[in-house]
Amino acid sequence: MKVLIVGSGGREHAIAASVAKSTKVKEIYCAPGNAGIGQIAECVPIGAMEFDKLVAFAKEKAIDLTIVGMDDPLVGGLVDELEEAGIRTFGPRKNAAILEGSKAFSKDLMKKYNIPTAAYENFDDAKEAVKYLEEKATYPIVLKADGLALGKGVLICNTKEEALEGVKSIMQDKKFGSAGNRMVIEEFMTGREVSVLSFVDGKTIRIMTSAQDHKRAKDGDQGLNTGGMGTFSPSPFYTEEVDAFCKKYIYQATVDAMAAEGRPFKGVIFFGLMLTEDGPRVLEYNARFGDPEAQVVLPRMKNDIIEVMEACVDGTLDQIDLQFEDNAAVCVVLASDGYPVAYEKGYPIQGLERFEKEDDYYCFHAGTKRTEEGIVTNGGRVLGVTAKGKTLKEARTNAYAATEWVAFENKYLRHDIGKAIDEA
Ligand code: AMP
Ligand code: GLY
């Protein structure tokens, strides 16, 4: 088979590495890819939002399966365009990717189908939102821009003043652009967060092993929200009891709700869960693998990823027995100092070769580029260093040891990825 992957981050590198292991695959292309992906796939200089060019490329190369990794093209309808051109594609169509593309949609869906989530109200008028905050709200409270905002459109406000300022920045100053044309205001919840990814074929759902992300930039969960600074898998807090609850009230219920709405979901549903005192609640849905969740979940998957993805496309996922290794993995993101605000690019990266020689260690590239001088930094999140271990603690020790193998100027990392393991 010839496979095309759309995206350029650590997640797409992890997907490409899994695809490369498939015995069914002969050629892998990635648009636009990065320096690491370029070692296992042929990178083509087409952006993820250049739909016409992607369709033309897939036709010209007679691609057998296209995998769309990123949220923007999914929400924008790339899958619809590829499928209309006759190209088999893994990922939700536009009318299903709205599960991630509109938080107001996802909240209304959960309410309609009794899927446990925080209490909320939707607003498309700033004045109404202000009135609600003045008259009805209790604090802290959570404001969410409706649309995609690079994972940064969520504001946790401790006081009314902060919340009023938040409404202004989202709905009036349009800090997140048109994503802020609508807004969700929701109840603040507390508890541990867990990411659960799943494969879905429109009607059947198969749950992957759990993971936990670290969204804040600095140690101790301080600093700004980022795309994710590191992950571990499995989450020791995702107990059998939690799993049973989610299977009963959340996972299949979501798939069935989407089908009932005439929006059958095929692809990956990512459940962002909070384990509250009253049980698991959905924080958010994503319509794709997490980044950097994919970097700890996929290396532990035993199945041939292409077989699973084709089953999702064909609607035969009920015949797949999804299996994960009985071990653990930790990913530590190496970022450019200053991320997520401002940072320099273009610094040479040393030491990448070591990963080729060591089993159970992976260096997934995110913001990297190949130049005449070798591979250089080219983004905020630069690399995701993943290691496996028999236990979470062993995986963590291994991952942190491997962060020392690579060097580049302005290298920044959190030192407490997986600290929660000690509390389990
Ligand atoms: P989201 O993009 O919806 O996952 O939100 C980003 C982050 O904001 C989550 O990972 C949580 O840490 C936090 N968050 C979102 N919604 C809530 C909520 N209702 N209560 C508390 N924290 C929240
Ligand atoms: N790591 C969180 C996300 O991919 O949205």
Short mmCIF file of C-alpha atoms and ligand atoms in Angstrom, two decimals:
data_model
loop_
_atom_site.label_atom_id
_atom_site.label_comp_id
_atom_site.label_asym_id
_atom_site.label_seq_id
_atom_site.Cartn_x
_atom_site.Cartn_y
_atom_site.Cartn_z
CA MET A 1 0.00 0.00 0.00
CA LYS A 2 0.88 3.63 -0.45
CA VAL A 3 -0.04 5.76 2.54
CA LEU A 4 -0.20 9.56 2.85
CA ILE A 5 -0.12 11.18 6.30
CA VAL A 6 -1.25 14.81 6.65
CA GLY A 7 0.44 16.83 9.40
CA SER A 8 3.86 17.83 10.66
CA GLY A 9 4.10 17.26 14.40
CA GLY A 10 5.25 14.66 16.90
CA ARG A 11 1.87 12.96 16.62
CA GLU A 12 2.31 12.50 12.87
CA HIS A 13 5.84 11.15 13.44
CA ALA A 14 4.40 8.60 15.89
CA ILE A 15 1.68 7.67 13.38
CA ALA A 16 4.29 7.36 10.61
CA ALA A 17 6.46 5.11 12.82
CA SER A 18 3.48 2.81 13.43
CA VAL A 19 2.55 2.80 9.74
CA ALA A 20 6.16 1.94 8.87
CA LYS A 21 5.86 -1.23 10.98
CA SER A 22 2.87 -2.46 8.97
CA THR A 23 3.67 -5.36 6.65
CA LYS A 24 1.02 -4.02 4.25
CA VAL A 25 2.78 -0.73 3.56
CA LYS A 26 5.37 -0.14 0.86
CA GLU A 27 5.51 3.64 0.50
CA ILE A 28 4.79 6.39 3.02
CA TYR A 29 4.36 10.07 2.15
CA CYS A 30 3.82 12.91 4.59
CA ALA A 31 2.56 16.41 3.87
CA PRO A 32 4.30 18.51 4.95
CA GLY A 33 6.15 16.37 7.55
CA ASN A 34 9.36 17.29 9.37
CA ALA A 35 12.99 16.16 9.53
CA GLY A 36 12.26 13.07 11.64
CA ILE A 37 9.33 11.96 9.53
CA GLY A 38 11.60 12.43 6.52
CA GLN A 39 13.73 9.51 7.75
CA ILE A 40 10.85 7.04 7.32
CA ALA A 41 8.61 8.75 4.78
CA GLU A 42 8.92 10.98 1.75
CA CYS A 43 7.94 14.49 2.83
CA VAL A 44 6.08 16.58 0.26
CA PRO A 45 5.93 20.36 0.61
CA ILE A 46 2.15 20.72 0.74
CA GLY A 47 0.51 22.40 3.71
CA ALA A 48 -2.22 20.60 5.66
CA MET A 49 -4.79 23.23 4.62
CA GLU A 50 -3.96 23.09 0.88
CA PHE A 51 -6.85 20.75 0.12
CA ASP A 52 -6.72 20.98 -3.69
CA LYS A 53 -3.02 20.18 -3.77
CA LEU A 54 -3.44 17.29 -1.32
CA VAL A 55 -6.24 15.77 -3.40
CA ALA A 56 -4.21 16.19 -6.59
CA PHE A 57 -1.14 14.61 -4.98
CA ALA A 58 -3.10 11.65 -3.61
CA LYS A 59 -4.62 11.01 -7.04
CA GLU A 60 -1.35 11.37 -8.90
CA LYS A 61 0.44 8.93 -6.59
CA ALA A 62 -2.57 6.58 -6.40
CA ILE A 63 -2.48 6.70 -2.61
CA ASP A 64 -4.35 3.76 -1.06
CA LEU A 65 -5.02 5.33 2.33
CA THR A 66 -4.72 8.91 3.58
CA ILE A 67 -4.47 9.56 7.32
CA VAL A 68 -5.35 13.04 8.52
CA GLY A 69 -3.64 13.69 11.86
CA MET A 70 -4.40 17.34 12.60
CA ASP A 71 -7.53 19.10 13.82
CA ASP A 72 -7.65 22.07 11.40
CA PRO A 73 -7.94 20.09 8.15
CA LEU A 74 -10.39 17.64 9.77
CA VAL A 75 -12.67 20.42 10.97
CA GLY A 76 -12.24 22.17 7.62
CA GLY A 77 -13.49 19.14 5.65
CA LEU A 78 -10.36 17.62 4.09
CA VAL A 79 -11.72 14.09 4.53
CA ASP A 80 -14.87 14.99 2.56
CA GLU A 81 -12.79 16.35 -0.32
CA LEU A 82 -10.49 13.34 -0.44
CA GLU A 83 -13.38 10.88 -0.28
CA GLU A 84 -15.28 12.72 -2.98
CA ALA A 85 -12.21 12.31 -5.17
CA GLY A 86 -12.33 8.57 -4.48
CA ILE A 87 -9.43 8.42 -2.03
CA ARG A 88 -9.82 6.17 1.01
CA THR A 89 -9.25 8.28 4.08
CA PHE A 90 -8.93 7.68 7.81
CA GLY A 91 -10.53 10.48 9.82
CA PRO A 92 -13.95 12.01 10.44
CA ARG A 93 -15.86 13.97 7.83
CA LYS A 94 -16.56 17.62 8.50
CA ASN A 95 -20.02 16.99 9.93
CA ALA A 96 -18.49 14.66 12.54
CA ALA A 97 -15.25 16.57 13.22
CA ILE A 98 -17.51 19.30 14.63
CA LEU A 99 -17.32 17.21 17.81
CA GLU A 100 -13.97 18.96 18.29
CA GLY A 101 -14.59 22.00 16.07
CA SER A 102 -17.42 23.43 18.15
CA LYS A 103 -17.46 23.20 21.92
CA ALA A 104 -21.04 24.52 21.94
CA PHE A 105 -22.04 21.62 19.65
CA SER A 106 -20.30 19.04 21.84
CA LYS A 107 -21.86 20.42 25.02
CA ASP A 108 -25.35 20.37 23.50
CA LEU A 109 -24.76 16.81 22.27
CA MET A 110 -23.73 15.65 25.73
CA LYS A 111 -26.72 17.35 27.32
CA LYS A 112 -29.17 15.87 24.80
CA TYR A 113 -27.81 12.34 25.24
CA ASN A 114 -27.14 12.48 29.00
CA ILE A 115 -23.37 12.09 28.71
CA PRO A 116 -21.76 13.27 31.97
CA THR A 117 -20.05 16.67 31.62
CA ALA A 118 -19.84 20.02 33.44
CA ALA A 119 -23.00 22.16 33.62
CA TYR A 120 -22.83 25.00 31.07
CA GLU A 121 -24.50 27.71 29.00
CA ASN A 122 -23.69 28.72 25.40
CA PHE A 123 -23.51 32.37 24.36
CA ASP A 124 -23.24 34.10 21.00
CA ASP A 125 -23.68 37.56 22.44
CA ALA A 126 -21.12 39.16 24.78
CA LYS A 127 -23.81 41.18 26.58
CA GLU A 128 -25.71 38.03 27.50
CA ALA A 129 -22.50 36.40 28.73
CA VAL A 130 -21.74 39.42 30.91
CA LYS A 131 -25.26 39.37 32.32
CA TYR A 132 -24.88 35.70 33.18
CA LEU A 133 -21.56 36.34 34.92
CA GLU A 134 -23.03 39.27 36.88
CA GLU A 135 -26.21 37.54 37.95
CA LYS A 136 -25.94 33.76 37.94
CA ALA A 137 -22.35 32.54 37.97
CA THR A 138 -20.35 31.12 40.87
CA TYR A 139 -16.55 31.26 40.88
CA PRO A 140 -14.14 29.85 39.78
CA ILE A 141 -15.76 29.45 36.37
CA VAL A 142 -14.51 28.28 32.97
CA LEU A 143 -14.80 30.20 29.68
CA LYS A 144 -14.23 28.41 26.37
CA ALA A 145 -14.00 29.85 22.90
CA ASP A 146 -16.29 27.72 20.74
CA GLY A 147 -13.89 26.97 17.90
CA LEU A 148 -10.32 25.70 17.46
CA ALA A 149 -7.74 27.81 19.29
CA LEU A 150 -4.56 25.66 19.39
CA GLY A 151 -5.65 24.29 22.77
CA LYS A 152 -5.45 27.80 24.26
CA GLY A 153 -9.08 28.92 24.09
CA VAL A 154 -9.96 27.83 27.65
CA LEU A 155 -9.80 30.38 30.47
CA ILE A 156 -10.18 29.40 34.12
CA CYS A 157 -11.37 32.50 35.95
CA ASN A 158 -11.18 32.75 39.72
CA THR A 159 -13.12 35.99 40.04
CA LYS A 160 -15.89 37.86 38.29
CA GLU A 161 -13.39 40.51 37.19
CA GLU A 162 -11.23 37.89 35.48
CA ALA A 163 -14.27 36.37 33.81
CA LEU A 164 -15.52 39.73 32.51
CA GLU A 165 -12.04 40.38 31.14
CA GLY A 166 -12.15 36.90 29.57
CA VAL A 167 -15.43 37.56 27.78
CA LYS A 168 -13.93 40.75 26.40
CA SER A 169 -10.81 39.01 25.11
CA ILE A 170 -12.69 36.07 23.58
CA MET A 171 -15.82 37.70 22.15
CA GLN A 172 -14.89 41.36 21.61
CA ASP A 173 -11.12 41.57 21.13
CA LYS A 174 -11.29 38.21 19.28
CA LYS A 175 -8.06 36.94 20.80
CA PHE A 176 -8.76 33.54 19.23
CA GLY A 177 -10.23 34.95 16.03
CA SER A 178 -13.56 33.64 14.80
CA ALA A 179 -13.26 30.76 17.32
CA GLY A 180 -14.64 33.35 19.76
CA ASN A 181 -17.83 34.17 17.88
CA ARG A 182 -19.54 31.85 20.33
CA MET A 183 -18.54 30.88 23.81
CA VAL A 184 -19.29 28.24 26.41
CA ILE A 185 -19.35 29.18 30.08
CA GLU A 186 -19.13 26.12 32.27
CA GLU A 187 -18.87 24.85 35.79
CA PHE A 188 -15.35 24.49 37.20
CA MET A 189 -14.55 20.89 38.06
CA THR A 190 -11.67 19.42 40.04
CA GLY A 191 -9.99 16.04 39.79
CA ARG A 192 -7.35 14.18 37.84
CA GLU A 193 -7.35 14.40 34.08
CA VAL A 194 -7.06 11.38 31.80
CA SER A 195 -6.84 11.20 28.01
CA VAL A 196 -8.52 8.21 26.42
CA LEU A 197 -8.12 7.72 22.67
CA SER A 198 -10.34 5.37 20.72
CA PHE A 199 -10.84 4.01 17.22
CA VAL A 200 -14.37 4.39 15.84
CA ASP A 201 -15.96 3.07 12.63
CA GLY A 202 -19.28 4.93 12.79
CA LYS A 203 -20.92 2.43 15.12
CA THR A 204 -18.29 0.37 16.97
CA ILE A 205 -15.70 1.86 19.33
CA ARG A 206 -12.44 0.30 20.53
CA ILE A 207 -10.69 2.01 23.42
CA MET A 208 -6.91 2.44 23.45
CA THR A 209 -4.77 2.38 26.59
CA SER A 210 -5.09 5.54 28.75
CA ALA A 211 -2.62 8.41 29.06
CA GLN A 212 -2.11 11.65 30.94
CA ASP A 213 -0.83 14.91 29.47
CA HIS A 214 0.89 17.87 31.17
CA LYS A 215 -0.52 20.99 29.55
CA ARG A 216 1.23 23.77 31.47
CA ALA A 217 4.63 25.05 30.39
CA LYS A 218 6.37 24.89 33.77
CA ASP A 219 7.08 22.42 36.56
CA GLY A 220 4.33 22.05 39.14
CA ASP A 221 1.67 22.81 36.49
CA GLN A 222 2.63 26.48 36.50
CA GLY A 223 2.90 28.79 33.53
CA LEU A 224 0.84 29.05 30.39
CA ASN A 225 -1.13 26.31 28.67
CA THR A 226 0.77 24.62 25.85
CA GLY A 227 0.00 21.92 23.31
CA GLY A 228 1.37 19.44 25.88
CA MET A 229 4.79 19.13 27.55
CA GLY A 230 4.83 15.39 28.19
CA THR A 231 2.72 12.31 28.75
CA PHE A 232 2.68 8.94 30.42
CA SER A 233 0.70 5.81 29.64
CA PRO A 234 -1.17 4.04 31.12
CA SER A 235 -2.70 6.31 33.75
CA PRO A 236 -2.70 4.50 37.11
CA PHE A 237 -5.81 6.54 37.98
CA TYR A 238 -7.76 5.00 35.11
CA THR A 239 -9.02 2.11 37.25
CA GLU A 240 -11.34 -0.72 36.27
CA GLU A 241 -14.13 1.15 38.00
CA VAL A 242 -13.50 4.30 35.93
CA ASP A 243 -13.29 2.19 32.78
CA ALA A 244 -16.61 0.47 33.55
CA PHE A 245 -18.31 3.83 34.18
CA CYS A 246 -17.02 5.33 30.94
CA LYS A 247 -18.01 2.26 28.94
CA LYS A 248 -21.50 2.47 30.38
CA TYR A 249 -22.15 6.22 30.11
CA ILE A 250 -19.61 7.89 27.82
CA TYR A 251 -17.86 5.98 25.01
CA GLN A 252 -20.57 4.08 23.14
CA ALA A 253 -23.07 6.78 24.12
CA THR A 254 -21.01 9.35 22.21
CA VAL A 255 -20.69 7.18 19.11
CA ASP A 256 -24.42 6.40 19.17
CA ALA A 257 -25.29 10.07 19.69
CA MET A 258 -23.26 11.11 16.65
CA ALA A 259 -24.88 8.39 14.53
CA ALA A 260 -28.35 9.41 15.75
CA GLU A 261 -27.61 13.01 14.73
CA GLY A 262 -26.79 11.88 11.19
CA ARG A 263 -23.09 12.55 11.79
CA PRO A 264 -21.50 9.07 11.95
CA PHE A 265 -17.98 9.39 13.34
CA LYS A 266 -15.14 7.44 11.74
CA GLY A 267 -11.59 7.93 12.99
CA VAL A 268 -10.19 8.68 16.43
CA ILE A 269 -12.28 10.13 19.23
CA PHE A 270 -10.11 11.51 22.00
CA PHE A 271 -12.00 11.74 25.29
CA GLY A 272 -10.55 14.36 27.64
CA LEU A 273 -11.88 13.17 30.99
CA MET A 274 -11.82 14.58 34.47
CA LEU A 275 -12.14 12.08 37.31
CA THR A 276 -14.27 14.07 39.73
CA GLU A 277 -15.54 12.98 43.14
CA ASP A 278 -18.88 12.32 41.49
CA GLY A 279 -17.34 10.14 38.79
CA PRO A 280 -15.75 10.70 35.37
CA ARG A 281 -16.92 13.72 33.35
CA VAL A 282 -16.08 14.70 29.76
CA LEU A 283 -13.94 17.87 29.64
CA GLU A 284 -13.72 17.91 25.89
CA TYR A 285 -13.67 15.79 22.76
CA ASN A 286 -11.01 15.86 20.08
CA ALA A 287 -11.47 14.30 16.66
CA ARG A 288 -7.90 12.97 16.31
CA PHE A 289 -4.99 11.43 18.22
CA GLY A 290 -3.57 13.61 21.01
CA ASP A 291 -0.16 15.19 20.73
CA PRO A 292 1.85 14.05 22.75
CA GLU A 293 -0.58 11.28 23.76
CA ALA A 294 0.04 9.42 20.47
CA GLN A 295 3.75 9.34 21.33
CA VAL A 296 3.12 7.09 24.37
CA VAL A 297 0.02 5.18 23.21
CA LEU A 298 1.01 4.08 19.69
CA PRO A 299 4.42 2.59 20.60
CA ARG A 300 2.55 0.29 23.02
CA MET A 301 -0.06 -0.87 20.48
CA LYS A 302 0.39 -4.47 19.31
CA ASN A 303 -1.98 -4.34 16.32
CA ASP A 304 -1.02 -3.42 12.78
CA ILE A 305 -2.28 0.18 12.68
CA ILE A 306 -3.26 -0.07 9.01
CA GLU A 307 -5.54 -3.05 9.71
CA VAL A 308 -7.25 -1.08 12.47
CA MET A 309 -7.60 2.06 10.36
CA GLU A 310 -8.98 0.14 7.39
CA ALA A 311 -11.51 -1.49 9.70
CA CYS A 312 -12.61 2.00 10.76
CA VAL A 313 -13.02 3.06 7.14
CA ASP A 314 -14.84 -0.16 6.19
CA GLY A 315 -17.08 -0.33 9.25
CA THR A 316 -15.63 -3.66 10.42
CA LEU A 317 -14.02 -2.57 13.67
CA ASP A 318 -16.13 -5.14 15.56
CA GLN A 319 -13.77 -7.76 14.12
CA ILE A 320 -10.66 -6.14 15.60
CA ASP A 321 -9.24 -7.15 18.96
CA LEU A 322 -7.23 -4.10 19.99
CA GLN A 323 -4.23 -5.01 22.16
CA PHE A 324 -1.59 -3.08 24.04
CA GLU A 325 1.66 -4.21 25.61
CA ASP A 326 1.63 -4.81 29.33
CA ASN A 327 4.21 -2.12 30.04
CA ALA A 328 4.42 1.66 30.25
CA ALA A 329 5.77 4.62 28.31
CA VAL A 330 6.72 8.19 29.16
CA CYS A 331 7.26 11.06 26.72
CA VAL A 332 9.15 14.22 27.69
CA VAL A 333 8.85 17.12 25.26
CA LEU A 334 12.04 19.06 24.50
CA ALA A 335 10.91 22.58 23.65
CA SER A 336 12.54 25.86 22.69
CA ASP A 337 12.89 28.08 25.74
CA GLY A 338 10.16 30.72 25.57
CA TYR A 339 7.48 28.40 24.17
CA PRO A 340 4.47 28.92 24.02
CA VAL A 341 5.04 32.68 23.61
CA ALA A 342 8.21 33.61 21.71
CA TYR A 343 11.30 31.55 20.89
CA GLU A 344 14.20 31.35 18.47
CA LYS A 345 14.47 28.74 15.72
CA GLY A 346 17.25 27.37 13.56
CA TYR A 347 19.61 25.86 16.17
CA PRO A 348 21.43 22.65 15.15
CA ILE A 349 20.38 19.50 17.05
CA GLN A 350 23.04 17.00 18.13
CA GLY A 351 22.79 13.41 19.30
CA LEU A 352 19.75 12.15 17.40
CA GLU A 353 21.61 9.07 16.04
CA ARG A 354 21.66 7.39 19.43
CA PHE A 355 17.93 6.66 19.23
CA GLU A 356 18.41 4.52 16.12
CA LYS A 357 20.52 2.06 18.10
CA GLU A 358 18.34 1.65 21.19
CA ASP A 359 15.18 -0.47 21.27
CA ASP A 360 12.26 0.95 23.23
CA TYR A 361 13.51 4.52 22.90
CA TYR A 362 11.99 6.92 20.39
CA CYS A 363 12.71 10.49 19.43
CA PHE A 364 9.59 11.87 17.76
CA HIS A 365 10.23 15.09 15.89
CA ALA A 366 7.82 18.01 16.14
CA GLY A 367 9.42 21.34 15.19
CA THR A 368 12.49 20.26 13.24
CA LYS A 369 13.81 20.93 9.76
CA ARG A 370 16.56 19.45 7.63
CA THR A 371 19.03 22.01 6.26
CA GLU A 372 22.43 21.78 4.61
CA GLU A 373 23.96 22.03 8.08
CA GLY A 374 21.89 19.09 9.35
CA ILE A 375 18.72 18.99 11.42
CA VAL A 376 17.79 22.24 13.19
CA THR A 377 15.05 23.43 15.55
CA ASN A 378 12.01 24.81 13.75
CA GLY A 379 9.25 25.25 16.33
CA GLY A 380 8.19 25.59 19.95
CA ARG A 381 7.89 21.92 20.69
CA VAL A 382 11.00 20.46 19.04
CA LEU A 383 11.21 16.76 20.00
CA GLY A 384 9.24 14.23 22.04
CA VAL A 385 11.58 11.79 23.76
CA THR A 386 9.70 8.58 24.56
CA ALA A 387 10.93 5.52 26.43
CA LYS A 388 9.21 2.35 27.45
CA GLY A 389 9.72 0.47 30.71
CA LYS A 390 8.22 -2.48 32.52
CA THR A 391 6.63 0.00 34.94
CA LEU A 392 5.75 3.69 34.76
CA LYS A 393 8.65 4.53 37.07
CA GLU A 394 11.12 2.62 34.92
CA ALA A 395 9.76 4.30 31.78
CA ARG A 396 10.13 7.70 33.42
CA THR A 397 13.73 7.04 34.46
CA ASN A 398 14.52 5.84 30.93
CA ALA A 399 12.83 8.80 29.24
CA TYR A 400 14.64 11.36 31.39
CA ALA A 401 17.98 9.60 30.79
CA ALA A 402 17.33 9.81 27.04
CA THR A 403 16.56 13.55 27.19
CA GLU A 404 20.30 13.93 27.93
CA TRP A 405 21.28 12.28 24.65
CA VAL A 406 20.21 15.26 22.57
CA ALA A 407 21.46 18.81 22.72
CA PHE A 408 20.44 22.08 21.14
CA GLU A 409 20.66 25.69 22.18
CA ASN A 410 17.64 26.91 24.19
CA LYS A 411 16.58 23.35 25.04
CA TYR A 412 13.79 23.48 27.63
CA LEU A 413 11.91 20.66 29.36
CA ARG A 414 9.74 20.05 32.38
CA HIS A 415 11.39 17.95 35.06
CA ASP A 416 8.22 16.58 36.61
CA ILE A 417 6.54 14.67 33.80
CA GLY A 418 4.92 11.65 35.45
CA LYS A 419 5.31 12.96 38.99
CA ALA A 420 1.72 11.89 39.65
CA ILE A 421 2.88 8.26 39.30
CA ASP A 422 4.35 8.54 42.79
CA GLU A 423 0.93 9.41 44.19
CA ALA A 424 -0.81 6.41 42.66
P1 AMP B 1 -10.06 21.64 27.03
O1 AMP B 1 -9.37 22.24 25.84
O2 AMP B 1 -11.54 21.79 27.05
O3 AMP B 1 -9.57 20.26 27.39
O4 AMP B 1 -9.52 22.50 28.25
C1 AMP B 1 -8.14 22.66 28.49
C2 AMP B 1 -7.86 22.43 29.94
O5 AMP B 1 -8.62 23.34 30.75
C3 AMP B 1 -8.28 21.06 30.43
O6 AMP B 1 -7.29 20.11 30.17
C4 AMP B 1 -8.47 21.31 31.90
O7 AMP B 1 -7.24 21.32 32.57
C5 AMP B 1 -9.04 22.70 31.93
N1 AMP B 1 -10.51 22.66 31.97
C6 AMP B 1 -11.36 22.64 30.91
N2 AMP B 1 -12.64 22.60 31.33
C7 AMP B 1 -12.61 22.61 32.66
C8 AMP B 1 -13.61 22.57 33.69
N3 AMP B 1 -14.91 22.57 33.40
N4 AMP B 1 -13.20 22.59 34.97
C9 AMP B 1 -11.89 22.62 35.29
N5 AMP B 1 -10.90 22.66 34.38
C10 AMP B 1 -11.24 22.65 33.08
N1 GLY B 2 -2.40 16.83 24.18
C1 GLY B 2 -3.68 17.40 24.02
C2 GLY B 2 -4.16 17.47 22.63
O1 GLY B 2 -3.62 16.86 21.74
O2 GLY B 2 -5.15 18.13 22.41
#
